[in-house]
Short mmCIF file of C-alpha atoms in Angstrom, two decimals:
data_model
loop_
_atom_site.label_atom_id
_atom_site.label_comp_id
_atom_site.label_asym_id
_atom_site.label_seq_id
_atom_site.Cartn_x
_atom_site.Cartn_y
_atom_site.Cartn_z
CA GLN A 1 -55.64 35.28 73.37
CA LYS A 2 -54.42 38.40 71.28
CA VAL A 3 -55.36 38.48 67.71
CA ILE A 4 -52.44 39.96 65.73
CA ASP A 5 -53.43 42.18 62.68
CA GLY A 6 -51.76 42.40 59.48
CA GLU A 7 -49.90 45.60 60.48
CA GLU A 8 -48.72 44.21 63.59
CA MET A 9 -47.53 40.98 62.03
CA ASP A 10 -45.61 43.08 59.46
CA SER A 11 -44.06 45.15 62.11
CA LEU A 12 -42.92 41.79 63.74
CA LYS A 13 -41.33 40.60 60.56
CA LEU A 14 -39.65 43.62 60.05
CA LYS A 15 -38.04 43.25 63.53
CA LYS A 16 -37.14 39.61 63.00
CA ARG A 17 -35.79 40.53 59.69
CA LYS A 18 -33.63 43.29 61.16
CA GLU A 19 -32.25 40.61 63.97
CA TYR A 20 -31.13 38.39 61.08
CA GLU A 21 -29.61 41.02 59.09
CA ASP A 22 -27.80 42.19 62.16
CA ASN A 23 -26.62 38.69 62.83
CA ILE A 24 -25.14 38.34 59.21
CA LYS A 25 -23.43 41.73 59.38
CA LYS A 26 -21.37 40.64 62.62
CA ASN A 27 -20.21 37.38 60.55
CA ARG A 28 -21.12 37.28 56.97
CA LEU A 29 -19.02 33.91 56.83
CA ASN A 30 -21.35 32.06 59.20
CA ILE A 31 -23.41 29.96 56.85
CA GLY A 32 -25.75 28.70 59.60
CA ASN A 33 -27.19 32.03 60.08
CA TRP A 34 -27.74 32.69 56.39
CA ILE A 35 -29.57 29.21 56.24
CA LYS A 36 -31.71 30.09 59.27
CA TYR A 37 -32.55 33.42 57.77
CA ALA A 38 -33.54 31.69 54.59
CA LYS A 39 -35.70 28.95 56.49
CA TRP A 40 -37.54 31.90 58.33
CA GLU A 41 -38.46 33.62 54.87
CA GLU A 42 -39.70 30.41 53.53
CA SER A 43 -41.88 29.63 56.87
CA ASN A 44 -43.46 33.13 55.99
CA ALA A 45 -44.46 31.75 52.49
CA ASP A 46 -42.23 34.19 50.99
CA LEU A 47 -40.04 32.29 48.53
CA ASP A 48 -38.72 35.24 46.69
CA ARG A 49 -37.35 36.58 49.68
CA ALA A 50 -35.79 33.21 50.85
CA ARG A 51 -34.16 32.91 47.29
CA SER A 52 -32.79 36.41 47.57
CA VAL A 53 -31.11 35.23 50.94
CA PHE A 54 -29.63 32.38 49.52
CA GLU A 55 -28.47 34.14 46.32
CA ARG A 56 -26.69 36.55 48.86
CA ALA A 57 -25.25 33.77 50.82
CA LEU A 58 -23.75 31.91 47.67
CA ASP A 59 -22.29 35.58 46.81
CA THR A 60 -20.42 35.42 50.18
CA ASP A 61 -19.16 31.82 49.49
CA TYR A 62 -20.21 29.62 46.72
CA ARG A 63 -17.87 26.88 47.84
CA VAL A 64 -20.04 25.58 50.63
CA VAL A 65 -21.80 22.38 49.37
CA SER A 66 -24.40 22.35 52.17
CA LEU A 67 -25.63 25.78 51.07
CA TRP A 68 -26.56 24.71 47.47
CA LEU A 69 -28.17 21.70 48.93
CA LYS A 70 -30.37 23.61 51.29
CA TYR A 71 -31.44 25.86 48.44
CA VAL A 72 -32.35 23.13 46.20
CA GLU A 73 -34.38 21.01 49.08
CA MET A 74 -36.28 24.46 49.55
CA GLU A 75 -37.06 24.58 45.68
CA MET A 76 -38.17 20.93 45.89
CA ARG A 77 -40.12 20.99 48.88
CA HIS A 78 -42.43 23.62 46.97
CA ARG A 79 -42.34 21.43 43.72
CA GLN A 80 -40.33 24.18 42.21
CA ILE A 81 -38.60 21.91 39.84
CA ASN A 82 -37.25 24.24 37.15
CA HIS A 83 -35.93 26.39 39.87
CA ALA A 84 -34.07 23.40 41.49
CA ARG A 85 -32.74 22.46 38.04
CA ASN A 86 -31.55 25.92 37.63
CA VAL A 87 -29.77 25.82 41.19
CA PHE A 88 -28.31 22.39 40.51
CA ASP A 89 -27.01 23.57 37.12
CA ARG A 90 -24.98 26.32 38.66
CA ALA A 91 -23.77 24.22 41.38
CA VAL A 92 -22.21 21.56 38.99
CA THR A 93 -20.97 24.20 36.76
CA LEU A 94 -19.01 25.85 39.53
CA LEU A 95 -18.19 22.76 41.76
CA PRO A 96 -18.01 19.89 39.30
CA ARG A 97 -16.02 17.75 41.71
CA ALA A 98 -18.68 17.80 44.40
CA ASN A 99 -20.27 14.49 43.79
CA GLN A 100 -23.15 15.25 46.10
CA PHE A 101 -24.77 17.76 43.54
CA TRP A 102 -24.62 15.05 40.71
CA TYR A 103 -25.93 12.27 42.78
CA LYS A 104 -28.80 14.50 44.14
CA TYR A 105 -29.63 15.91 40.59
CA THR A 106 -29.71 12.69 39.05
CA TYR A 107 -31.86 11.41 41.80
CA MET A 108 -34.38 14.41 41.43
CA GLU A 109 -34.69 13.69 37.79
CA GLU A 110 -35.38 9.95 38.29
CA LEU A 111 -37.71 10.90 40.74
CA MET A 112 -39.63 13.20 38.47
CA GLU A 113 -39.69 10.18 35.95
CA ASN A 114 -37.49 12.31 33.71
CA ILE A 115 -35.32 9.30 32.77
CA SER A 116 -33.75 11.17 29.76
CA GLY A 117 -32.97 14.26 31.99
CA ALA A 118 -31.24 12.02 34.55
CA ARG A 119 -29.28 10.47 31.64
CA ASN A 120 -28.23 13.72 30.27
CA VAL A 121 -27.04 14.60 33.90
CA PHE A 122 -25.08 11.60 34.29
CA GLU A 123 -23.60 12.15 30.54
CA ARG A 124 -22.51 15.62 31.91
CA TRP A 125 -21.27 14.14 35.16
CA MET A 126 -19.09 11.55 33.08
CA GLU A 127 -17.15 13.98 31.00
CA TRP A 128 -15.28 14.99 34.31
CA ARG A 129 -14.27 11.47 34.55
CA PRO A 130 -15.25 11.00 38.09
CA ASP A 131 -14.73 8.05 40.41
CA GLU A 132 -15.79 4.48 39.78
CA GLN A 133 -18.87 4.50 41.99
CA ALA A 134 -20.43 7.31 39.48
CA TRP A 135 -19.92 5.15 36.72
CA LEU A 136 -21.57 2.25 38.40
CA SER A 137 -24.50 4.40 39.47
CA PHE A 138 -25.01 5.45 35.87
CA ILE A 139 -24.97 1.70 34.83
CA LYS A 140 -27.27 0.81 37.67
CA MET A 141 -29.78 3.45 36.59
CA GLU A 142 -29.81 2.00 33.07
CA LEU A 143 -30.37 -1.46 34.16
CA ARG A 144 -33.20 -0.37 36.28
CA TYR A 145 -35.09 0.33 33.08
CA LYS A 146 -33.61 -2.60 31.40
CA GLU A 147 -31.31 -0.62 29.07
CA VAL A 148 -28.82 -3.18 28.59
CA ASN A 149 -27.28 -1.92 25.39
CA ARG A 150 -26.94 1.62 27.04
CA ALA A 151 -25.47 -0.15 30.07
CA ARG A 152 -22.96 -2.00 27.85
CA SER A 153 -22.01 1.24 26.18
CA ILE A 154 -21.16 2.82 29.62
CA TYR A 155 -18.91 -0.13 30.68
CA GLU A 156 -16.97 0.31 27.47
CA ARG A 157 -16.07 3.92 28.52
CA PHE A 158 -15.84 2.76 32.26
CA VAL A 159 -12.94 0.17 31.53
CA THR A 160 -11.15 3.09 29.40
CA VAL A 161 -11.21 5.64 32.19
CA HIS A 162 -10.74 3.21 35.11
CA PRO A 163 -9.08 0.16 33.54
CA ASP A 164 -8.64 -1.82 36.62
CA VAL A 165 -8.75 -5.51 36.79
CA GLN A 166 -11.88 -5.57 38.99
CA ASN A 167 -13.92 -3.47 36.43
CA TRP A 168 -12.86 -5.47 33.47
CA ILE A 169 -14.27 -8.46 35.50
CA ARG A 170 -17.41 -6.53 36.35
CA PHE A 171 -17.93 -5.90 32.74
CA ALA A 172 -17.31 -9.66 31.71
CA ARG A 173 -19.97 -10.71 34.75
CA PHE A 174 -22.36 -7.97 33.41
CA GLU A 175 -22.24 -9.76 29.88
CA GLU A 176 -22.65 -13.28 31.70
CA ASN A 177 -25.47 -12.21 33.87
CA HIS A 178 -27.57 -11.13 30.71
CA SER A 179 -26.57 -14.36 28.97
CA ASN A 180 -24.23 -12.96 26.56
CA ILE A 181 -21.47 -15.72 26.83
CA ALA A 182 -19.78 -14.67 23.46
CA ASN A 183 -19.59 -11.09 24.63
CA ALA A 184 -18.28 -12.21 28.17
CA ARG A 185 -15.61 -14.26 26.79
CA LEU A 186 -14.67 -11.44 24.46
CA VAL A 187 -14.36 -8.85 27.39
CA TYR A 188 -12.06 -11.36 29.23
CA GLU A 189 -9.93 -11.76 26.07
CA ARG A 190 -9.86 -8.00 25.45
CA ALA A 191 -8.72 -7.58 29.28
CA VAL A 192 -5.90 -10.04 28.82
CA GLU A 193 -4.71 -8.44 25.67
CA PHE A 194 -4.96 -5.04 27.36
CA PHE A 195 -2.82 -5.97 30.52
CA GLY A 196 -0.36 -7.91 28.39
CA GLU A 197 2.12 -10.41 29.51
CA THR A 198 3.87 -7.82 31.83
CA GLU A 199 0.79 -6.79 33.70
CA LEU A 200 -1.20 -9.71 33.78
CA ASP A 201 -3.02 -10.28 36.92
CA SER A 202 -3.79 -13.56 38.50
CA LYS A 203 -7.38 -12.44 39.61
CA LEU A 204 -8.22 -11.89 36.04
CA VAL A 205 -7.02 -15.08 34.88
CA VAL A 206 -8.88 -17.09 37.46
CA ALA A 207 -12.00 -15.09 36.67
CA PHE A 208 -11.82 -15.98 33.14
CA ALA A 209 -10.94 -19.69 33.85
CA ARG A 210 -13.81 -20.14 36.29
CA PHE A 211 -16.12 -18.44 33.78
CA GLU A 212 -14.86 -21.09 31.00
CA GLU A 213 -15.50 -23.74 33.50
CA SER A 214 -18.88 -22.70 34.21
CA CYS A 215 -19.73 -22.80 30.64
CA ARG A 216 -18.35 -26.31 30.54
CA GLU A 217 -15.37 -25.40 28.46
CA TYR A 218 -12.85 -27.27 30.32
CA GLU A 219 -10.29 -27.39 27.85
CA ARG A 220 -10.42 -23.44 27.30
CA ALA A 221 -10.18 -23.26 31.15
CA ARG A 222 -7.07 -25.53 31.35
CA THR A 223 -5.37 -23.32 28.44
CA ILE A 224 -6.01 -20.42 30.23
CA TYR A 225 -4.63 -21.55 33.16
CA LYS A 226 -1.26 -23.04 31.70
CA PHE A 227 -0.81 -19.88 29.55
CA ALA A 228 -0.91 -17.61 32.66
CA ILE A 229 1.23 -19.96 34.96
CA ASP A 230 3.78 -19.86 32.03
CA LYS A 231 3.63 -16.08 31.59
CA LEU A 232 3.35 -15.49 35.43
CA CYS A 233 6.54 -17.86 36.25
CA GLY A 234 8.52 -16.46 39.08
CA LYS A 235 5.95 -14.03 40.09
CA ASP A 236 3.58 -13.85 42.90
CA ASN A 237 1.10 -16.50 41.39
CA HIS A 238 -0.04 -18.28 44.59
CA LEU A 239 -3.89 -17.87 43.90
CA LEU A 240 -3.28 -18.91 40.30
CA LEU A 241 -1.59 -22.36 41.23
CA GLU A 242 -4.09 -23.09 44.06
CA GLU A 243 -7.04 -22.35 41.67
CA TYR A 244 -5.40 -24.54 39.09
CA GLY A 245 -4.77 -27.28 41.39
CA LYS A 246 -8.75 -27.08 42.55
CA PHE A 247 -9.57 -27.28 38.94
CA GLU A 248 -7.53 -30.18 37.89
CA LYS A 249 -9.06 -32.29 40.98
#
C-alpha cells in the first residue's frame, strides 16, 4: 500500500478543491454543491475553510434555510457553541419568520443547560408574534423547570396575541392543573367578558360550566349554563343544550 506524504496530500487536496470550485462556477445557485464542498473541508479538519465556503454560499443566497442549518450543525459537531450562536443570531435577524431557526436555537441553548439563554431567544421570537405552537413551546420549556409564574406570564401575552377560545381554555386549565382554582375561574370570567354576548362561544361556556361542576359548585355551573342559553338564543347552541341536559340529569 502506497503511503502518501504531506506534499502529495496537499496536491490531492488542491486538485479536489479545484473540482469543487469548478462545480460552483458552473452553477452558483446549486446549494448542494456548496454544502458538499463545506463538508469536504470539514472532513479535512479545516473548519476555517469550511466556514469560508458556507459564508460564500450565504452571500449567493441567504434565504436557503437548510444552508444555515448545515452551517450551525457543523459548528455544534465541533462544540463551537459561540460560533453556532453567531450563525443563529444572523439567521433569525435575516429570516425571523423561519421557525426552524428559533426552535433549533432554543433547543441548543437548553441542551447547553443555558436556560436563561434559551429564555432570551424565546423572548426575541415572541416579539415577532409567531404562531400558537411557538408560544406553547415557550410555556412548556418554563414548566419543565417548574417556572409556573413565568409560564403564567407567557399565557397572559399568548391570549392577547392569539385570543382564540381554545387558548383561553388552555390558560384556565393550566391554572386548574396547578391547583389555582380562583385563578382558573378568573380566566374563564375574563374570557366570557372578552368575547362578550355577541361573540360568546358554546365551547367556552361548556368548559367553564364543567370546571365549576368539577369544583362541586353546581349552582355556579347552572347559572353559567342558563346565562349562556339565554344569550345564545337562536344561535347554533346544540352543544350547549346537550351539555346542560346532561348536567341536570
